Coordinates of C-alpha atoms in Angstrom, one line a residue:
X94 CA 41.1 40.3 62.4
X95 CA 37.9 41.3 64.0
X96 CA 38.1 38.0 66.2
X97 CA 41.7 39.0 68.1
X98 CA 41.0 42.3 68.7
X99 CA 37.9 40.3 69.8
X100 CA 40.2 38.1 72.5
X101 CA 42.1 40.2 72.8
X102 CA 39.6 43.1 74.4
X103 CA 38.2 40.4 76.0
X104 CA 42.0 39.4 77.9
X105 CA 42.0 43.3 78.7
X106 CA 38.7 43.2 80.6
X107 CA 39.9 39.9 82.1
X108 CA 42.8 41.5 84.0
X109 CA 40.7 44.3 84.8
X110 CA 38.5 42.0 86.5
X111 CA 41.1 39.8 88.1
X112 CA 42.6 42.5 89.9
X113 CA 42.4 42.9 94.0
X114 CA 43.5 44.1 97.0
X115 CA 46.6 42.1 96.6
X116 CA 49.9 42.4 94.8
X117 CA 50.1 39.6 92.4
X118 CA 52.2 36.2 93.8
X119 CA 55.5 36.9 92.1
X120 CA 55.6 40.2 92.5
X121 CA 58.9 41.6 94.0
X122 CA 60.0 45.8 93.9
X123 CA 63.5 46.9 94.9
X124 CA 64.3 42.4 95.6
X125 CA 61.5 42.4 98.3
X126 CA 58.6 40.3 97.4
X127 CA 55.5 41.4 98.1
X128 CA 53.7 38.8 96.2
X129 CA 50.1 38.0 97.2
X130 CA 50.0 40.2 100.4
X131 CA 47.3 42.9 100.8
X132 CA 48.5 46.6 98.8
X133 CA 48.7 48.2 102.8
X134 CA 50.7 45.6 104.1
X135 CA 53.0 44.9 101.0
X136 CA 53.2 49.5 101.2
X137 CA 54.5 49.1 104.9
X138 CA 56.3 46.5 104.5
X139 CA 58.4 48.0 101.0
X140 CA 58.7 50.6 103.5
X141 CA 60.1 49.2 106.5
X142 CA 62.4 47.0 104.1
X143 CA 63.4 50.2 101.5
X144 CA 64.0 52.7 104.7
X145 CA 68.0 51.8 104.5
X146 CA 68.9 52.3 101.0
X147 CA 65.8 55.5 100.7
X148 CA 68.1 57.3 103.5
X149 CA 70.9 56.3 103.1
X150 CA 73.6 58.9 102.7
X151 CA 75.0 59.5 98.9
X152 CA 79.0 59.9 98.5
X153 CA 79.2 62.4 95.4
X154 CA 82.4 63.2 93.9
X155 CA 84.3 65.2 91.8
X156 CA 88.2 65.6 91.9
X157 CA 89.8 65.6 95.2
X158 CA 85.8 67.3 96.0
X159 CA 83.7 64.8 98.1
X160 CA 80.1 64.7 100.0
X161 CA 77.6 63.1 101.5
X162 CA 74.3 64.1 100.2
X163 CA 71.6 63.1 102.9
X164 CA 68.3 61.8 99.9
X165 CA 65.0 63.3 102.4
X166 CA 67.4 67.0 102.2
X167 CA 68.1 67.5 98.4
X168 CA 64.6 66.4 97.5
X169 CA 64.4 62.1 96.4
X170 CA 62.4 59.6 98.1
X171 CA 60.9 56.1 97.4
X172 CA 57.1 56.3 96.9
X173 CA 56.3 53.3 98.6
X174 CA 52.6 53.1 97.4
X175 CA 53.0 54.2 93.9
X176 CA 55.5 51.0 93.6
X177 CA 53.1 48.7 95.9
X178 CA 50.6 50.1 92.8
X179 CA 53.2 49.5 89.3
X180 CA 53.3 46.1 90.5
X181 CA 50.3 44.8 90.1
X182 CA 47.8 45.7 93.1
X183 CA 44.4 47.3 92.5
X184 CA 42.0 47.7 89.9
X185 CA 43.8 50.2 86.8
X186 CA 43.4 50.8 83.2
X187 CA 47.1 51.1 83.0
X188 CA 48.7 48.3 80.6
X189 CA 51.2 48.0 82.2
X190 CA 49.8 47.0 86.1
X191 CA 47.1 45.0 84.1
X192 CA 50.4 43.0 82.3
X193 CA 51.3 42.5 86.0
X194 CA 48.1 40.6 87.5
X195 CA 47.8 38.3 83.8
X196 CA 51.7 37.4 84.6
X197 CA 51.8 36.6 88.2
X198 CA 54.5 40.0 88.4
X199 CA 57.8 39.9 88.2
X200 CA 60.7 42.2 90.0
X201 CA 59.9 46.1 89.6
X202 CA 62.4 49.5 90.5
X203 CA 61.0 51.4 93.3
X204 CA 58.5 54.4 92.2
X205 CA 60.8 57.8 93.3
X206 CA 60.2 60.7 94.1
X207 CA 62.1 63.9 93.1
X208 CA 62.3 67.6 93.5
X209 CA 64.8 68.5 90.8
X210 CA 64.7 71.7 92.5
X211 CA 66.5 71.0 95.3
X212 CA 68.3 67.7 93.8
X213 CA 69.6 70.5 91.3
X214 CA 69.7 73.1 94.4
X215 CA 72.3 70.7 95.7
X216 CA 74.5 70.6 92.7
X217 CA 75.1 73.7 92.8
X218 CA 76.1 74.0 96.3
X219 CA 78.8 71.2 95.8
X220 CA 79.8 71.8 92.5
X221 CA 80.8 75.6 94.0
X222 CA 83.1 73.6 96.9
X223 CA 84.4 71.2 93.6
X224 CA 85.1 73.4 90.7
X225 CA 88.3 75.4 90.6
X226 CA 91.7 76.4 89.1
X227 CA 94.4 73.4 89.2
X228 CA 97.7 74.1 91.3
X229 CA 101.1 72.9 91.0
X230 CA 102.4 71.3 93.5
X231 CA 104.7 73.9 95.5
X232 CA 108.5 72.9 96.5
X233 CA 110.1 75.7 98.2
X234 CA 112.4 75.8 101.6
X235 CA 111.7 76.5 105.6
X236 CA 114.7 76.8 107.3
X237 CA 117.1 74.1 105.1
X238 CA 114.0 71.3 105.9
X239 CA 112.5 70.8 101.8
X240 CA 109.0 71.0 102.0
X241 CA 106.3 69.4 98.9
X242 CA 103.3 70.7 98.3
X243 CA 101.0 67.7 96.8
X244 CA 99.2 68.9 93.5
X245 CA 95.4 69.4 92.9
X246 CA 93.7 69.1 89.3
X247 CA 91.6 71.3 88.1
X248 CA 87.3 70.8 88.0
X249 CA 84.9 72.2 86.4
X250 CA 81.7 70.2 87.4
X251 CA 78.8 69.7 84.4
X252 CA 75.8 70.4 86.9
X253 CA 72.9 69.4 84.0
X254 CA 74.3 66.3 83.7
X255 CA 74.9 65.5 87.4
X256 CA 71.3 66.2 88.4
X257 CA 70.5 64.0 86.3
X258 CA 73.0 61.2 87.7
X259 CA 71.5 61.6 91.0
X260 CA 68.2 60.6 90.3
X261 CA 69.4 58.2 87.7
X262 CA 70.9 56.2 90.7
X263 CA 68.4 56.8 93.6
X264 CA 68.6 54.2 95.1
X265 CA 70.2 51.7 94.0
X266 CA 73.7 53.1 94.2
X267 CA 75.2 55.2 97.4
X268 CA 78.7 56.8 95.3
X269 CA 78.0 59.0 92.3
X270 CA 81.1 59.9 90.3
X271 CA 80.1 64.2 89.2
X272 CA 79.8 64.6 85.0
X273 CA 83.0 66.8 85.4
X274 CA 85.5 68.0 83.5
X275 CA 89.2 67.6 84.7
X276 CA 92.3 69.5 84.1
X277 CA 95.7 68.1 85.4
X278 CA 98.4 71.0 87.3
X279 CA 101.6 71.2 85.1
X280 CA 103.5 69.8 87.8
X281 CA 102.4 66.9 89.5
X282 CA 103.3 66.0 93.0
X283 CA 105.4 63.6 91.0
X284 CA 107.4 65.8 89.1
X285 CA 107.8 67.8 92.4
X286 CA 109.1 65.3 95.0
X287 CA 111.6 64.3 92.2
X288 CA 113.7 67.8 92.2
X289 CA 113.3 68.0 95.8
X290 CA 115.2 64.5 95.7
X291 CA 117.5 66.0 92.6
X292 CA 118.0 69.1 93.5
X293 CA 116.5 70.6 96.9
X294 CA 117.9 68.4 99.4
X295 CA 121.8 67.6 98.3
X296 CA 121.8 71.5 98.3
X297 CA 120.9 72.0 101.6
X298 CA 123.3 68.5 102.9
X299 CA 126.1 69.7 104.2
X300 CA 128.8 73.3 104.0
X301 CA 130.3 74.1 100.0
X302 CA 133.8 74.7 101.3
X303 CA 135.2 78.2 98.8
X304 CA 139.1 78.7 98.2
X305 CA 139.6 82.2 97.8
X306 CA 143.1 82.4 96.4
X307 CA 145.9 83.4 99.0
X308 CA 143.0 85.0 100.9
X309 CA 141.9 81.7 102.6
X310 CA 139.1 79.7 102.5
X311 CA 135.3 80.2 103.6
X312 CA 131.9 78.2 103.7
X313 CA 129.3 78.8 102.9
X314 CA 126.2 77.7 104.7
X315 CA 123.5 74.9 103.5
X316 CA 120.8 78.5 105.2
X317 CA 122.6 80.5 103.4
X318 CA 121.8 78.4 99.8
X319 CA 118.5 77.8 101.1
X320 CA 117.4 81.3 101.9
X321 CA 119.4 82.1 97.9
X322 CA 117.1 79.2 96.4
X323 CA 114.1 79.5 94.7
X324 CA 112.0 77.3 92.8
X325 CA 109.9 78.1 89.2
X326 CA 107.6 76.3 86.8
X327 CA 109.5 76.1 83.8
X328 CA 108.7 74.2 81.0
X329 CA 106.5 72.0 82.9
X330 CA 108.6 71.4 86.0
X331 CA 110.6 72.4 88.4
X332 CA 113.5 74.7 87.7
X333 CA 116.4 76.0 91.2
X334 CA 116.5 79.9 90.9
X335 CA 119.9 81.8 92.8
X336 CA 120.0 85.3 93.8
X337 CA 123.5 86.0 94.3
X338 CA 123.5 88.6 96.4
X339 CA 121.3 87.0 98.9
X340 CA 124.3 84.1 99.0
X341 CA 126.4 86.6 99.6
X342 CA 125.0 88.4 101.6
X343 CA 124.0 85.4 103.8
X344 CA 127.9 83.9 104.3
X345 CA 128.4 88.1 105.2
X346 CA 130.7 87.5 108.1
X347 CA 132.9 84.7 106.3
X348 CA 133.5 86.3 103.9
X349 CA 135.0 89.1 106.6
X350 CA 137.3 86.9 108.0
X351 CA 139.0 86.7 104.1
X352 CA 142.4 88.3 104.4
X353 CA 141.5 90.9 101.6
X354 CA 142.0 94.9 101.5
X355 CA 138.6 96.1 102.8
X356 CA 136.9 98.7 100.8
X357 CA 136.3 102.2 102.7
X358 CA 134.3 104.7 102.2
X359 CA 135.1 108.5 101.6
X360 CA 134.2 110.6 104.8
X361 CA 135.4 113.6 106.5
X362 CA 137.4 114.3 109.9
X363 CA 136.0 117.5 112.2
X364 CA 139.1 117.7 113.5
X365 CA 140.9 121.6 113.0
X366 CA 137.7 123.1 112.9
X367 CA 136.5 122.5 109.2
X368 CA 135.4 119.5 107.6
X369 CA 138.2 117.3 105.8
X370 CA 137.1 115.5 103.5
X371 CA 139.4 111.3 103.5
X372 CA 139.4 109.5 100.5
X373 CA 137.9 106.6 99.4
X374 CA 140.1 103.7 99.0
X375 CA 138.8 100.7 96.4
X376 CA 139.5 97.1 97.9
X377 CA 139.1 93.3 97.2
X378 CA 136.7 91.2 98.2
X379 CA 134.3 88.2 97.1
X380 CA 131.7 89.2 94.3
X381 CA 127.8 87.7 94.6
X382 CA 128.1 86.6 91.0
X383 CA 131.7 85.0 91.0
X384 CA 130.2 82.9 94.5
X385 CA 127.5 81.8 93.0
X386 CA 129.1 81.2 89.5
X387 CA 131.7 78.8 91.8
X388 CA 129.3 77.3 94.4
X389 CA 126.7 77.1 92.0
X390 CA 128.3 73.2 89.9
X391 CA 129.0 71.3 93.3
X392 CA 125.3 71.7 95.2
X393 CA 124.1 68.4 93.8
X394 CA 127.4 66.9 94.3
X395 CA 127.8 65.5 98.5
X396 CA 131.4 65.1 100.8
X397 CA 134.6 65.4 99.6
X398 CA 133.2 66.9 96.2
X399 CA 131.6 69.5 97.8
X400 CA 134.6 72.0 97.5
X401 CA 135.2 75.1 95.4
X402 CA 137.1 78.6 94.6
X403 CA 136.4 81.5 93.2
X404 CA 138.3 84.9 92.3
X405 CA 138.5 87.7 93.7
X406 CA 137.3 90.6 92.8
X407 CA 137.3 94.3 93.1
X408 CA 135.6 95.9 95.3
X409 CA 134.5 99.7 95.1
X410 CA 133.1 102.1 97.9
X411 CA 129.7 102.9 98.0
X412 CA 130.6 106.0 99.1
X413 CA 132.9 107.4 96.3
X414 CA 135.6 111.1 96.7
X415 CA 133.5 112.0 93.7
X416 CA 130.0 111.5 95.5
X417 CA 131.3 113.6 98.1
X418 CA 133.1 116.2 96.4
X419 CA 130.4 117.2 94.5
X420 CA 128.5 116.7 98.3
X421 CA 130.1 120.2 98.1
X422 CA 130.2 120.4 102.3
X423 CA 132.6 123.7 102.2
X424 CA 130.8 126.0 105.2
X425 CA 128.6 125.5 108.0
X426 CA 124.1 126.9 107.1
X427 CA 123.2 126.8 110.4
X428 CA 124.6 126.7 114.3
X429 CA 123.7 126.6 117.8
X430 CA 124.9 126.1 121.4
X431 CA 122.7 125.7 124.7
X432 CA 124.0 125.6 127.6
X433 CA 123.6 123.7 130.9
X434 CA 123.7 124.0 134.9
X435 CA 126.0 121.0 136.7
X436 CA 125.5 121.8 140.0
X437 CA 123.1 120.3 142.3
X438 CA 122.5 117.0 141.4
X439 CA 122.8 117.8 137.5
X440 CA 126.2 116.2 136.7
X441 CA 124.3 113.7 134.9
X442 CA 123.9 116.3 132.1
X443 CA 127.6 115.8 131.3
X444 CA 127.1 111.7 130.8
X445 CA 123.7 112.4 128.8
X446 CA 124.8 115.1 126.4
X447 CA 128.2 113.6 125.6
X448 CA 126.5 110.5 124.9
X449 CA 124.7 112.5 122.0
X450 CA 127.4 114.2 120.4
X451 CA 129.4 111.4 119.8
X452 CA 126.3 110.1 117.5
X453 CA 125.8 112.5 116.0
X454 CA 129.3 113.6 115.2
X455 CA 130.7 113.5 111.6
X456 CA 126.9 111.5 111.1
X457 CA 126.2 111.6 106.8
X458 CA 123.1 112.9 105.4
X459 CA 123.0 112.5 101.8
X460 CA 120.4 114.6 100.1
X461 CA 116.4 113.4 100.5
X462 CA 117.5 112.2 103.5
X463 CA 115.9 112.3 106.7
X464 CA 117.5 112.6 110.2
X465 CA 116.4 110.5 113.1
X466 CA 117.1 111.6 116.3
X467 CA 116.7 108.3 117.9
X468 CA 117.4 106.5 115.2
X469 CA 120.9 107.4 115.2
X470 CA 121.1 108.1 119.1
X471 CA 119.2 104.9 120.1
X472 CA 117.9 104.0 123.2
X473 CA 118.7 105.9 126.3
X474 CA 119.4 102.4 128.7
X475 CA 122.6 102.4 130.9
X476 CA 123.3 99.9 128.8
X477 CA 124.7 102.9 126.0
X478 CA 126.2 104.3 128.4
X479 CA 123.5 106.8 130.0
X480 CA 122.6 107.6 133.8
X481 CA 119.6 109.0 135.0
X482 CA 118.3 112.2 135.0
X483 CA 115.2 114.6 135.0
X484 CA 112.1 114.4 132.4
X485 CA 109.1 115.6 132.5
X486 CA 105.9 113.1 133.1
X487 CA 102.6 114.5 133.5
X488 CA 103.8 117.7 134.8
X489 CA 105.7 116.5 137.3
X490 CA 110.2 116.1 136.9
X491 CA 111.1 112.3 137.5
X492 CA 114.2 110.9 137.5
X493 CA 114.7 108.2 133.9
X494 CA 117.5 106.8 132.3
X495 CA 118.6 109.1 129.3
X496 CA 116.9 112.8 131.8
X497 CA 118.5 115.9 130.0
X498 CA 118.7 114.8 126.4
X499 CA 115.7 116.6 125.4
X500 CA 119.0 119.2 125.8
X501 CA 120.6 118.4 122.7
X502 CA 117.5 118.2 120.7
X503 CA 116.8 121.3 121.2
X504 CA 120.6 122.1 120.1
X505 CA 120.1 120.2 117.3
X506 CA 116.6 121.2 116.0
X507 CA 117.4 125.1 116.2
X508 CA 120.9 124.3 114.1
X509 CA 118.8 122.3 111.6
X510 CA 115.8 125.3 111.8
X511 CA 119.1 127.8 110.9
X512 CA 120.3 125.8 108.2
X513 CA 116.8 125.9 106.0
X514 CA 116.1 122.1 106.0
X515 CA 113.0 120.9 106.5
X516 CA 111.0 120.4 110.2
X517 CA 109.8 117.0 109.6
X518 CA 108.7 116.1 113.2
X519 CA 109.8 117.7 116.4
X520 CA 108.0 118.8 119.8
X521 CA 108.3 121.5 122.2
X522 CA 108.2 120.4 125.7
X523 CA 104.6 121.1 127.9
X524 CA 106.4 123.0 130.5
X525 CA 108.7 126.2 130.2
X526 CA 112.9 126.4 130.8
X527 CA 114.2 129.0 130.5
X528 CA 117.5 128.1 128.5
X529 CA 115.3 126.9 125.4
X530 CA 114.2 129.3 123.3
X531 CA 110.7 129.3 123.9
X532 CA 108.6 127.2 121.9
X533 CA 111.6 127.0 119.9
X534 CA 112.5 123.5 121.2
X535 CA 112.5 119.9 121.6
X536 CA 112.1 117.1 123.0
X537 CA 112.6 113.3 122.3
X538 CA 110.8 110.5 124.1
X539 CA 112.8 106.9 122.7
X540 CA 109.7 104.9 121.1
X541 CA 107.5 107.4 120.6
X542 CA 108.6 111.4 120.6
X543 CA 111.0 111.8 117.9
X544 CA 113.3 114.1 116.1
X545 CA 112.8 114.4 112.6
X546 CA 114.6 116.3 109.7
X547 CA 115.0 116.2 106.2
X548 CA 118.0 117.1 103.4
X549 CA 115.7 118.9 101.2
X550 CA 118.8 120.4 100.0
X551 CA 120.8 119.2 97.1
X552 CA 124.1 118.9 99.4
X553 CA 125.0 116.8 101.4
X554 CA 124.9 117.5 105.5
X555 CA 127.9 116.8 107.7
X556 CA 126.8 117.4 111.6
X557 CA 129.7 118.4 114.2
X558 CA 128.8 118.1 117.9
X559 CA 130.6 119.5 120.8
X560 CA 129.7 119.3 124.5
X561 CA 132.0 120.7 126.9
X562 CA 131.5 119.6 130.8
X563 CA 130.5 121.8 133.4
X564 CA 131.7 121.7 136.7
X565 CA 130.5 122.9 140.1
X566 CA 129.2 127.0 139.5
X567 CA 130.7 125.9 135.5
X568 CA 128.2 125.3 133.6
X569 CA 129.2 123.4 130.6
X570 CA 127.7 123.8 127.0
X571 CA 126.5 121.9 123.7
X572 CA 127.4 123.4 120.3
X573 CA 125.5 121.8 116.7
X574 CA 126.9 122.8 113.4
X575 CA 125.9 121.8 110.4
X576 CA 127.9 121.9 107.3
X577 CA 126.5 122.0 103.9
X578 CA 126.4 124.5 100.8
X579 CA 124.0 127.5 101.3
X580 CA 120.6 127.0 99.6
X581 CA 119.2 130.4 101.2
X582 CA 121.1 134.0 101.5
X583 CA 119.8 134.0 105.5
X584 CA 117.5 132.4 108.0
X585 CA 115.6 134.7 110.0
X586 CA 113.6 133.9 113.5
X587 CA 113.5 136.9 115.5
X588 CA 112.8 135.9 118.6
X589 CA 109.7 134.2 119.8
X590 CA 106.6 136.8 121.6
X591 CA 104.9 135.7 124.5
X592 CA 101.5 135.6 125.5
X593 CA 98.4 135.0 127.0
X594 CA 100.2 133.9 130.5
X595 CA 99.1 131.2 133.2
X596 CA 99.5 130.0 136.8
X597 CA 99.9 126.3 138.2
X598 CA 98.8 125.7 141.6
X599 CA 100.3 125.1 144.9
X600 CA 100.7 121.2 145.6
X601 CA 101.5 119.4 149.1
X602 CA 103.1 115.9 149.0
X603 CA 103.8 113.1 151.3
X604 CA 105.5 110.7 148.4
X605 CA 108.8 109.7 150.0
X606 CA 110.9 110.5 146.5
X607 CA 109.0 113.8 146.7
X608 CA 111.4 116.4 145.4
X609 CA 110.5 119.9 145.3
X610 CA 109.7 121.4 142.1
X611 CA 109.6 125.4 141.6
X612 CA 106.1 127.0 139.9
X613 CA 106.6 127.2 136.6
X614 CA 104.8 129.7 134.4
X615 CA 102.4 129.0 131.2
X616 CA 102.4 131.1 128.3
X617 CA 102.1 130.9 124.3
X618 CA 104.9 131.5 122.6
X619 CA 104.4 132.5 118.5
X620 CA 107.3 133.1 116.5
X621 CA 108.4 132.2 112.2
X622 CA 111.3 131.2 110.0
X623 CA 111.4 133.5 107.4
X624 CA 113.6 132.1 103.9
X625 CA 115.9 135.3 102.5
X626 CA 117.3 135.0 98.6
X627 CA 118.4 138.4 97.3
X628 CA 117.4 140.0 100.3
X629 CA 113.5 139.0 100.6
X630 CA 111.8 137.6 101.9
X631 CA 110.3 134.0 100.1
X632 CA 109.0 131.6 102.0
X633 CA 107.8 132.3 105.3
X634 CA 106.4 128.8 107.7
X635 CA 105.0 130.4 111.3
X636 CA 104.3 128.3 114.8
X637 CA 102.8 128.5 117.5
X638 CA 103.0 126.6 121.2
X639 CA 101.4 126.4 124.2
X640 CA 103.2 125.8 127.9
X641 CA 101.4 124.7 130.5
X642 CA 102.0 125.9 133.5
X643 CA 103.7 123.6 136.4
X644 CA 102.5 123.5 139.9
X645 CA 104.7 123.9 142.7
X646 CA 105.1 121.0 144.2
X647 CA 106.1 121.0 147.8
X648 CA 107.2 117.8 150.0
X649 CA 105.9 117.5 153.4

């Protein structure tokens, strides 16, 4: 036994002594022969020939996420010097190296340098982009086009295992599939495409012809079918859901052309000095649920099979006679009259205030609703029947379509004011006009300044408006009445108090369109609105407004 040990020891020492500065005759690293090369030359050879592999990007993937990693940036590199040494070049008591010397060398894998912290950081950044919940394929209409968005799998990357994979693979492999838990979506792209082909596309392939008995026929358009259809996930697949109201809404014009009895809401006529209730009338029409029930079975058919029939259903008036009676529109709760001159170019007031009166006369304001003058009267344009008149711009009177409409706003405001209705928005003029109560008046400008008040009572409101045209020196007038039931015994507002008077300047203008403007005094107006119940004031609202002085403008 001692002899064997001595022999092995001698061999071991011999291997150490035989080792020199050259690589063993059969040595190779990563497939690169370096046998017999001096150590420095062997290192240079490996650095040159292994460089493409050492620097090659590593493609890391998980599910649908693919990213390229550069070895140098993520802390991976080949140690050529250590690789040559491990192949057997140079003296060392390392048993592995001595064995390489004694056997003449062999093929070895390159020695790598690994910065695990940087590799882990790179994997964490990759996982942040790759990790996610599965997403079902989506199915929807865009117009009448069927759109399918592809599904995606859910991914959870095992970061530690993936770090080990990268280290193990480098530099032998440039493709690494990360260790990850992959979760499939509930609805795949293929399943969504099948529903699209079998349900969604046939449904909008052509109109559906619907017969409504003696009332006639009409077509349900593909556009309305698409707008009324959504697709929901149920039991692992997509199921079409239909909105009956949207389907009917999308075909309202066609349904209106049927020969049916129209339902009519209750309303009031204002002829004869007092509101007269006209009772509601029920009618017949195509019901939303009935239409969907008729159309749905033929949505996946084509050609002549796309026909259906529907029975007319009773259609109740939306505002019934009973509703109107409960509103208690019984008496005038607020009334106001303003007068306007038409001489010297003021004829536009007849037209514009007439348009205002026409649009608000008979207007119904339910409890809780808010009246908007801009909303009810609309844009004061020539297309809507208005003509040019004077408006205030920058303290100067200028002509513009719809001028003079603010007198309508003032009249409406005061009628609502004395009816005790809630003041939501009003804007007095910047300049004072004597035909209005100081401060207690309103101007409007479409798109920016509005007049709004809320029916904050439990009763309905009907607005009556009457414009009496002026002629020559005879002034015209506009009267607005609020018909309802009073909540308070009385609304009081004494004449406004004026203070802090100011005067404008005298200006000369050479503008070809200049028109003389008389000076207008500025001042502050203070007033209030008192709500009287059982002879006592139960609420008070205070108001104040300061008018700018108007410059006298003299035309040169």
